[in-house]
CSV table of C-alpha atoms and ligand atoms in Angstrom, one decimal:
chain,number,residue,atom,x,y,z
A,261,MET,CA,0.0,0.0,0.0
A,262,SER,CA,1.2,3.6,-0.7
A,263,PHE,CA,0.8,6.2,2.0
A,264,ASP,CA,1.8,9.9,1.9
A,265,ARG,CA,3.2,11.8,4.8
A,266,PHE,CA,-0.2,12.8,6.0
A,267,GLY,CA,-1.3,9.2,6.3
A,268,ARG,CA,-3.5,9.2,3.2
A,269,ASN,CA,-3.7,5.8,1.5
A,270,ILE,CA,-3.2,6.6,-2.3
A,271,ASN,CA,-4.8,3.8,-4.3
A,272,TYR,CA,-6.6,5.4,-7.2
A,273,LEU,CA,-4.8,6.3,-10.5
A,274,ARG,CA,-6.1,8.4,-13.2
A,275,ILE,CA,-4.3,7.9,-16.5
A,276,SER,CA,-4.4,10.4,-19.3
A,277,LEU,CA,-4.2,8.4,-22.4
A,278,THR,CA,-3.6,11.3,-24.7
A,279,ASP,CA,-3.5,15.1,-24.6
A,280,LYS,CA,-5.5,15.3,-27.9
A,281,CYS,CA,-9.2,15.9,-28.1
A,282,ASN,CA,-12.0,16.1,-30.7
A,283,LEU,CA,-13.5,19.1,-28.9
A,284,ARG,CA,-12.0,22.4,-27.6
A,285,CYS,CA,-14.0,23.3,-24.5
A,286,VAL,CA,-13.5,26.9,-23.5
A,287,TYR,CA,-12.5,26.2,-19.9
A,288,CYS,CA,-10.1,23.4,-20.9
A,289,MET,CA,-7.9,24.4,-23.8
A,290,PRO,CA,-7.3,27.1,-26.3
A,291,GLU,CA,-8.7,26.5,-29.8
A,292,ASP,CA,-5.2,26.7,-31.4
A,293,ILE,CA,-3.5,24.3,-29.0
A,294,THR,CA,-0.5,22.4,-30.2
A,295,PHE,CA,-0.4,18.8,-29.0
A,296,ARG,CA,2.7,16.8,-28.0
A,297,PRO,CA,4.4,14.6,-30.6
A,298,ARG,CA,3.4,11.0,-30.2
A,299,ALA,CA,6.9,9.9,-29.3
A,300,GLU,CA,6.7,12.0,-26.2
A,301,LEU,CA,3.6,10.2,-24.9
A,302,LEU,CA,3.5,6.9,-23.1
A,303,GLN,CA,3.4,4.0,-25.6
A,304,ASP,CA,1.0,1.1,-25.1
A,305,ASP,CA,3.6,-1.2,-23.5
A,306,GLU,CA,4.8,1.6,-21.2
A,307,ILE,CA,1.3,2.1,-19.9
A,308,ASP,CA,1.0,-1.7,-19.3
A,309,ARG,CA,4.2,-1.7,-17.4
A,310,LEU,CA,3.3,1.3,-15.2
A,311,VAL,CA,-0.1,-0.1,-14.5
A,312,GLN,CA,1.5,-3.3,-13.2
A,313,VAL,CA,3.9,-1.4,-11.1
A,314,PHE,CA,1.1,0.8,-9.6
A,315,ALA,CA,-1.1,-2.3,-9.0
A,316,ASP,CA,1.8,-3.9,-7.2
A,317,LEU,CA,1.9,-0.8,-5.0
A,318,GLY,CA,-1.7,-1.4,-4.0
A,319,PHE,CA,-3.5,0.8,-6.6
A,320,HIS,CA,-6.7,-0.9,-7.5
A,321,LYS,CA,-9.0,1.7,-9.0
A,322,PHE,CA,-8.0,3.1,-12.4
A,323,ARG,CA,-9.7,5.8,-14.5
A,324,LEU,CA,-8.8,6.6,-18.1
A,325,THR,CA,-9.1,10.1,-19.2
A,326,GLY,CA,-7.4,12.6,-21.6
A,327,GLY,CA,-7.6,14.9,-23.5
A,328,GLU,CA,-10.2,12.6,-24.9
A,329,PRO,CA,-9.3,8.9,-24.1
A,330,THR,CA,-11.5,7.5,-26.9
A,331,VAL,CA,-9.4,9.1,-29.6
A,332,ARG,CA,-6.3,7.1,-28.5
A,333,ALA,CA,-5.5,4.3,-30.9
A,334,ASN,CA,-6.1,0.9,-29.4
A,335,VAL,CA,-8.1,2.2,-26.5
A,336,VAL,CA,-10.2,-1.0,-26.3
A,337,ASP,CA,-7.1,-3.2,-26.1
A,338,ILE,CA,-5.5,-0.8,-23.5
A,339,VAL,CA,-8.7,-1.1,-21.3
A,340,GLY,CA,-8.7,-4.9,-21.8
A,341,ARG,CA,-5.1,-5.2,-20.6
A,342,ILE,CA,-5.6,-2.9,-17.6
A,343,ALA,CA,-8.7,-4.8,-16.5
A,344,GLN,CA,-6.7,-8.1,-16.7
A,345,THR,CA,-3.8,-6.8,-14.6
A,346,PRO,CA,-3.5,-8.6,-11.3
A,347,GLY,CA,-4.6,-6.3,-8.5
A,348,VAL,CA,-6.8,-4.1,-10.6
A,349,LYS,CA,-10.4,-4.0,-9.3
A,350,THR,CA,-12.1,-1.3,-11.4
A,351,VAL,CA,-11.5,0.5,-14.6
A,352,ALA,CA,-13.6,3.6,-15.4
A,353,MET,CA,-13.4,6.3,-18.0
A,354,THR,CA,-14.1,10.0,-18.2
A,355,THR,CA,-15.1,10.9,-21.8
A,356,ASN,CA,-16.9,13.5,-23.8
A,357,GLY,CA,-19.0,10.6,-25.1
A,358,LEU,CA,-18.8,11.6,-28.8
A,359,LEU,CA,-17.3,8.2,-29.8
A,360,LEU,CA,-19.2,6.0,-27.4
A,361,ASN,CA,-21.8,5.2,-30.0
A,362,GLU,CA,-19.2,2.8,-31.6
A,363,LEU,CA,-17.0,2.2,-28.6
A,364,ALA,CA,-19.3,1.6,-25.6
A,365,GLN,CA,-20.0,-2.1,-26.2
A,366,PRO,CA,-16.4,-3.0,-27.1
A,367,LEU,CA,-15.1,-1.1,-24.1
A,368,ALA,CA,-17.6,-2.8,-21.8
A,369,ASP,CA,-16.7,-6.2,-23.3
A,370,ALA,CA,-13.0,-5.4,-22.6
A,371,GLY,CA,-13.8,-4.8,-18.9
A,372,LEU,CA,-14.7,-1.1,-18.6
A,373,GLU,CA,-17.3,-0.7,-15.8
A,374,ARG,CA,-18.3,2.9,-15.7
A,375,VAL,CA,-18.2,6.1,-17.7
A,376,ASN,CA,-18.4,9.7,-16.6
A,377,ILE,CA,-19.7,11.6,-19.6
A,378,SER,CA,-19.3,15.3,-19.9
A,379,ILE,CA,-22.4,17.3,-20.9
A,380,ASP,CA,-22.4,20.9,-19.7
A,381,THR,CA,-25.8,21.8,-21.2
A,382,LEU,CA,-28.7,20.2,-23.0
A,383,ASN,CA,-29.1,23.2,-25.3
A,384,PRO,CA,-27.5,22.5,-28.7
A,385,GLU,CA,-26.4,26.1,-29.4
A,386,LYS,CA,-24.9,26.5,-26.0
A,387,PHE,CA,-23.3,23.1,-26.2
A,388,LYS,CA,-21.6,24.2,-29.4
A,389,LYS,CA,-20.5,27.5,-27.7
A,390,VAL,CA,-19.0,25.8,-24.6
A,391,THR,CA,-17.3,23.0,-26.6
A,392,ARG,CA,-16.6,25.1,-29.7
A,393,TRP,CA,-17.0,22.1,-32.0
A,394,GLY,CA,-19.5,19.7,-30.4
A,395,ASP,CA,-23.0,18.5,-31.3
A,396,VAL,CA,-25.0,17.5,-28.2
A,397,GLU,CA,-26.9,14.9,-30.2
A,398,ASP,CA,-23.6,12.9,-30.5
A,399,VAL,CA,-23.3,12.9,-26.7
A,400,TRP,CA,-26.9,11.6,-26.4
A,401,ALA,CA,-26.1,8.8,-28.8
A,402,GLY,CA,-23.1,8.0,-26.6
A,403,ILE,CA,-25.2,8.0,-23.5
A,404,ASP,CA,-27.7,5.6,-25.1
A,405,ALA,CA,-24.9,3.3,-26.3
A,406,ALA,CA,-23.3,3.3,-22.8
A,407,THR,CA,-26.7,2.5,-21.3
A,408,ALA,CA,-27.3,-0.4,-23.8
A,409,ALA,CA,-23.8,-1.7,-23.0
A,410,GLY,CA,-24.6,-1.9,-19.3
A,411,LEU,CA,-22.0,0.7,-18.3
A,412,GLY,CA,-22.6,2.7,-15.1
A,413,ILE,CA,-23.2,6.3,-16.0
A,414,LYS,CA,-22.5,9.6,-14.3
A,415,LEU,CA,-22.8,12.9,-16.1
A,416,ASN,CA,-20.3,15.7,-15.6
A,417,ALA,CA,-21.1,19.4,-16.1
A,418,VAL,CA,-18.5,22.1,-15.6
A,419,VAL,CA,-20.4,25.3,-14.7
A,420,VAL,CA,-19.3,28.5,-16.3
A,421,ARG,CA,-20.9,31.8,-15.4
A,422,ASN,CA,-23.0,33.3,-18.3
A,423,TYR,CA,-22.8,30.1,-20.3
A,424,ASN,CA,-24.7,27.4,-18.4
A,425,ASP,CA,-25.2,28.6,-14.8
A,426,LYS,CA,-28.9,29.2,-14.9
A,427,GLU,CA,-31.6,27.3,-16.8
A,428,ASP,CA,-29.0,24.8,-18.1
A,429,VAL,CA,-28.1,23.5,-14.6
A,430,VAL,CA,-31.8,23.2,-13.8
A,431,ASP,CA,-32.4,21.2,-17.0
A,432,LEU,CA,-29.5,18.9,-16.1
A,433,ALA,CA,-30.7,18.5,-12.5
A,434,ARG,CA,-34.2,17.6,-13.9
A,435,LEU,CA,-32.7,14.5,-15.6
A,436,THR,CA,-32.3,12.9,-12.2
A,437,LEU,CA,-36.1,12.9,-11.8
A,438,HIS,CA,-36.4,10.4,-14.6
A,439,GLN,CA,-33.0,8.6,-14.7
A,440,PRO,CA,-30.9,6.8,-12.1
A,441,TRP,CA,-27.9,8.8,-13.0
A,442,GLN,CA,-25.6,10.9,-10.9
A,443,VAL,CA,-25.5,14.4,-12.4
A,444,ARG,CA,-22.4,16.2,-11.1
A,445,PHE,CA,-21.7,19.9,-11.2
A,446,ILE,CA,-18.0,20.7,-11.2
A,447,GLU,CA,-16.6,24.1,-10.1
A,448,MET,CA,-14.4,25.5,-12.8
A,449,MET,CA,-10.7,25.4,-11.9
A,450,PRO,CA,-8.0,27.7,-13.1
A,451,PHE,CA,-5.0,26.4,-15.1
A,452,GLY,CA,-2.3,27.7,-17.3
A,453,ASP,CA,-3.2,29.8,-20.3
A,454,VAL,CA,-6.9,30.0,-19.6
A,455,ALA,CA,-6.7,31.0,-15.9
A,456,ASP,CA,-8.1,34.5,-16.2
A,457,PHE,CA,-11.2,33.3,-18.0
A,458,GLN,CA,-11.7,30.5,-15.5
A,459,GLN,CA,-11.4,32.6,-12.4
A,460,ALA,CA,-13.9,35.2,-13.7
A,461,GLY,CA,-16.4,32.3,-14.4
A,462,VAL,CA,-16.4,30.3,-11.2
A,463,VAL,CA,-19.9,29.6,-9.8
A,464,SER,CA,-20.0,28.4,-6.2
A,465,GLN,CA,-21.9,25.3,-5.1
A,466,GLU,CA,-24.0,27.5,-2.8
A,467,GLU,CA,-25.2,29.6,-5.8
A,468,LEU,CA,-25.8,26.5,-7.9
A,469,MET,CA,-27.9,24.8,-5.2
A,470,ALA,CA,-30.0,28.0,-4.8
A,471,THR,CA,-30.6,28.1,-8.6
A,472,ILE,CA,-31.7,24.5,-8.6
A,473,THR,CA,-33.9,24.5,-5.5
A,474,ALA,CA,-35.7,27.7,-6.7
A,475,VAL,CA,-37.1,25.8,-9.6
A,476,LEU,CA,-37.1,22.1,-8.6
A,477,GLY,CA,-37.7,22.2,-4.9
A,478,PRO,CA,-35.6,21.2,-1.9
A,479,LEU,CA,-32.5,19.0,-2.0
A,480,SER,CA,-31.9,16.4,0.7
A,481,SER,CA,-28.4,15.2,1.6
A,482,VAL,CA,-27.5,11.6,0.6
A,483,ASN,CA,-25.1,9.4,2.6
A,484,GLY,CA,-25.4,11.6,5.6
A,485,GLY,CA,-23.2,14.1,3.8
A,486,GLU,CA,-20.3,11.7,3.3
A,487,LEU,CA,-18.5,12.3,0.1
A,488,ASP,CA,-18.9,10.0,-2.9
A,489,GLY,CA,-15.4,10.2,-4.3
A,490,GLU,CA,-15.0,14.0,-4.5
A,491,ALA,CA,-18.8,14.8,-4.8
A,492,GLN,CA,-21.3,15.9,-2.1
A,493,LEU,CA,-24.5,14.1,-3.0
A,494,TYR,CA,-28.1,15.4,-2.9
A,495,ARG,CA,-31.4,14.2,-4.1
A,496,LEU,CA,-34.5,16.0,-5.4
A,497,ALA,CA,-37.8,14.7,-3.8
A,498,ASP,CA,-38.6,11.2,-5.2
A,499,ALA,CA,-35.8,11.3,-7.8
A,500,PRO,CA,-34.2,8.0,-8.8
A,501,GLY,CA,-30.9,9.9,-9.6
A,502,THR,CA,-28.7,12.1,-7.5
A,503,LEU,CA,-27.0,15.4,-7.8
A,504,GLY,CA,-23.3,15.6,-7.1
A,505,PHE,CA,-21.4,18.8,-6.3
A,506,ILE,CA,-17.6,18.8,-6.8
A,507,SER,CA,-16.3,22.0,-5.3
A,508,SER,CA,-12.6,21.7,-5.5
A,509,VAL,CA,-12.1,25.5,-5.4
A,510,THR,CA,-14.4,26.6,-2.6
A,511,GLN,CA,-14.6,23.4,-0.6
A,512,PRO,CA,-11.4,21.3,-1.1
A,513,PHE,CA,-11.6,17.6,-0.1
A,514,CYS,CA,-7.9,17.0,0.5
A,515,ALA,CA,-8.4,14.9,3.6
A,516,SER,CA,-10.2,12.2,1.7
A,517,CYS,CA,-8.1,12.4,-1.4
A,518,THR,CA,-6.8,8.9,-2.6
A,519,ARG,CA,-5.8,10.0,-6.1
A,520,ALA,CA,-2.7,10.3,-8.1
A,521,ARG,CA,-2.5,11.1,-11.8
A,522,LEU,CA,-0.4,9.9,-14.7
A,523,THR,CA,-0.1,12.4,-17.5
A,524,ALA,CA,0.0,11.4,-21.1
A,525,ASP,CA,3.7,12.2,-21.2
A,526,GLY,CA,4.5,9.9,-18.2
A,527,ARG,CA,4.6,12.3,-15.3
A,528,LEU,CA,3.2,11.4,-11.9
A,529,ARG,CA,1.0,14.4,-10.9
A,530,LEU,CA,0.4,14.3,-7.2
A,531,CYS,CA,-2.4,17.0,-7.0
A,532,LEU,CA,-4.5,18.4,-9.8
A,533,LEU,CA,-4.1,21.9,-8.6
A,534,ARG,CA,-0.4,21.9,-7.8
A,535,GLU,CA,2.5,21.8,-10.2
A,536,LYS,CA,4.5,19.1,-8.4
A,537,GLU,CA,5.2,16.2,-10.8
A,538,VAL,CA,7.6,13.2,-10.9
A,539,ASP,CA,9.1,12.1,-14.2
A,540,LEU,CA,8.4,8.4,-14.8
A,541,LEU,CA,8.9,8.3,-18.5
A,542,THR,CA,12.7,9.0,-18.5
A,543,PRO,CA,13.6,6.3,-16.0
A,544,LEU,CA,11.3,3.9,-17.8
A,545,ARG,CA,13.0,4.6,-21.1
A,546,ASN,CA,16.4,4.4,-19.4
A,547,GLY,CA,15.9,0.9,-18.3
A,548,ALA,CA,14.7,1.3,-14.7
A,549,THR,CA,13.7,-2.0,-13.1
A,550,ASN,CA,10.2,-2.4,-11.5
A,551,LYS,CA,11.8,-2.1,-8.1
A,552,GLN,CA,13.4,1.2,-9.1
A,553,LEU,CA,10.2,2.5,-10.5
A,554,LYS,CA,8.3,1.6,-7.4
A,555,ALA,CA,10.8,3.5,-5.2
A,556,ILE,CA,10.4,6.6,-7.4
A,557,ILE,CA,6.6,6.4,-7.2
A,558,GLU,CA,6.6,5.8,-3.5
A,559,ASP,CA,8.9,8.7,-2.9
A,560,GLY,CA,6.6,10.9,-5.0
A,561,ILE,CA,3.5,9.8,-3.2
A,562,TRP,CA,5.1,10.5,0.1
A,563,TRP,CA,5.4,14.1,-0.9
A,564,LYS,CA,1.9,14.5,-2.2
A,565,PRO,CA,0.8,18.1,-1.5
A,566,TRP,CA,-2.1,19.0,0.8
A,567,GLY,CA,-4.4,21.9,-0.3
A,568,HIS,CA,-4.4,24.2,-3.2
A,569,LYS,CA,-3.2,27.8,-3.0
A,570,LEU,CA,-5.7,29.5,-5.3
A,571,GLY,CA,-6.7,31.8,-2.4
A,572,GLU,CA,-3.1,33.1,-2.5
A,573,GLU,CA,-3.3,33.5,-6.3
A,574,VAL,CA,-1.0,30.5,-6.8
A,575,ILE,CA,-2.4,28.9,-10.0
A,576,PRO,CA,-0.9,25.8,-11.6
A,577,LEU,CA,0.7,27.1,-14.8
A,578,ASN,CA,2.7,24.2,-16.1
A,579,ARG,CA,-0.2,22.5,-17.8
A,580,VAL,CA,-3.7,23.0,-19.1
A,581,MET,CA,-6.5,20.7,-17.9
A,582,SER,CA,-6.5,18.6,-21.0
A,583,GLU,CA,-3.0,17.4,-20.3
A,584,ILE,CA,-3.8,16.3,-16.8
A,585,GLY,CA,-7.2,14.8,-17.4
A,586,GLY,CA,-9.4,16.1,-14.5
B,821,LIG,N1,-12.3,14.7,-22.6
B,821,LIG,C1,-12.9,14.0,-21.4
B,821,LIG,C2,-14.1,14.8,-20.9
B,821,LIG,O1,-14.3,16.0,-21.3
B,821,LIG,O2,-14.8,14.2,-20.1
B,821,LIG,C3,-11.9,13.7,-20.4
B,821,LIG,C4,-10.9,14.8,-20.0
B,821,LIG,S1,-11.6,16.3,-19.3
B,821,LIG,C5,-10.1,17.2,-19.0
B,821,LIG,C6,-12.0,15.6,-17.7
B,821,LIG,C7,-13.0,16.5,-17.0
B,821,LIG,O3,-12.4,17.7,-16.6
B,821,LIG,C8,-14.3,16.8,-17.7
B,821,LIG,O4,-15.4,16.5,-17.0
B,821,LIG,C9,-14.2,18.3,-18.0
B,821,LIG,O5,-15.4,18.9,-18.1
B,821,LIG,C10,-13.4,18.7,-16.8
B,821,LIG,N2,-12.7,20.0,-16.9
B,821,LIG,C11,-12.0,20.5,-17.9
B,821,LIG,N3,-11.5,21.7,-17.7
B,821,LIG,C12,-11.9,22.0,-16.4
B,821,LIG,C13,-11.7,23.1,-15.6
B,821,LIG,N4,-10.9,24.2,-16.0
B,821,LIG,N5,-12.2,23.1,-14.4
B,821,LIG,C14,-12.9,22.1,-13.9
B,821,LIG,N6,-13.2,21.0,-14.7
B,821,LIG,C15,-12.6,20.9,-15.9
B,822,LIG,FE1,-11.7,17.8,-24.7
B,822,LIG,FE2,-12.6,17.0,-22.3
B,822,LIG,FE3,-11.1,19.2,-22.5
B,822,LIG,FE4,-13.5,19.3,-23.5
B,822,LIG,S1,-13.0,19.0,-21.3
B,822,LIG,S2,-11.7,20.0,-24.5
B,822,LIG,S3,-13.8,17.2,-24.2
B,822,LIG,S4,-10.4,17.2,-22.9
C-alpha cells in the first residue's frame, strides 16, 4: 500500500491516455492548442508496465481520461489489458461521449465498468458554444450506447458563469427525476493559459444549489453528507438519480483524497491543482527496473501536497487541464 506523509492511502490512479481531443471546451484548452508529438507520450507497452507497477503498490482503482481517451488508438485493447492486470479491481473512463456510440460495447466487453460523460448543457447552441466544436446529439447517442452496453453512468457538467449557470443546470438536474444517473456539477478550476477566464467564471456550489432549488424544490443530503469520491451528493424529492457537487475550489476535499494522476507524457502528478510532478517516462526509457520505478513512485506519493493555494493566487501554470485529465 502507498501512503503519503499525511497518512493518506493513495490507491486510485487516473491515467491520461492522450493530450489530444476532438473538442475544444472553452475552460479546458485554447482552440489553437499544439499537442505533443506521439513519441513524447507513453506508448502502449509503457502504460501496461506502469499499471502493473502501480497495481503492485496497492493501486486498485483506475480511470482513463485525456484529452479525450477514446481518440487514443487501441483504447479498447488498453482497457482490456488494464482490466486483466492482477490487483486491478475497477476500470472507469471520463469521456466527452462523442465516440461512445461505436465504442461503448467493445469497451464494456473489454472490462470497462463505468463512464463519466461530460455534458455541460442540453441546449444544442450553448453546447456548441462551450465545446466550440461539439454536437450535443452525438453525446446523447453516446449515453444511449453506454446504457445499452450496461456501463454505469455519471454525467459531468462544468459550470461557467454566463454560459450554463442558470436554466441549463436546472435542466441537467431535472434529468435525475427520470434517470438513475448521478449528475455532477464541477466548479471550474484555473489552469495555465486560460486561468483569467476560469477565475472570472467560477460559480460556487452554494449559488448553484440555490438556482436548482428555486425551480425544482428542496434537495436532501445523501449518505449523511459523506463524500462519494469527490462529490457531495443530494437528491430531489422522489428522484431515482442524485446530484453531485464537486467544489474543488471553494470546498477542497484534500483529507479524503486517494488519487494520483499519470499524465499522457508519463509524469506522476500528485495533485490536480499543484504543479509538483515526478518524471516516470525518463527512468522507464532508461531501463529502470520495476523495483526502481516503485521506489520513485513511493517517494513521489510520500510528498503528495495538501491543499491548493488558489486563495493566494498560486495557479498551476505548467499545464492546461486537457494534459492532466481532470
Ligand atoms: N475529454 C474528457 C471529458 O471531457 O470528459 C476527459 C478529459 S476532461 C479534461 C475531464 C473532466 O475535466 C471533464 O469533466 C471536464 O469537463 C473537466 N474540466 C476540464 N477543464 C476544467 C476546468 N478548468 N475546471 C474544472 N473541470 C474541468
Ligand atoms: Fe476535450 Fe474534455 Fe477538454 Fe472538453 S474537457 S476540450 S472534451 S479534454
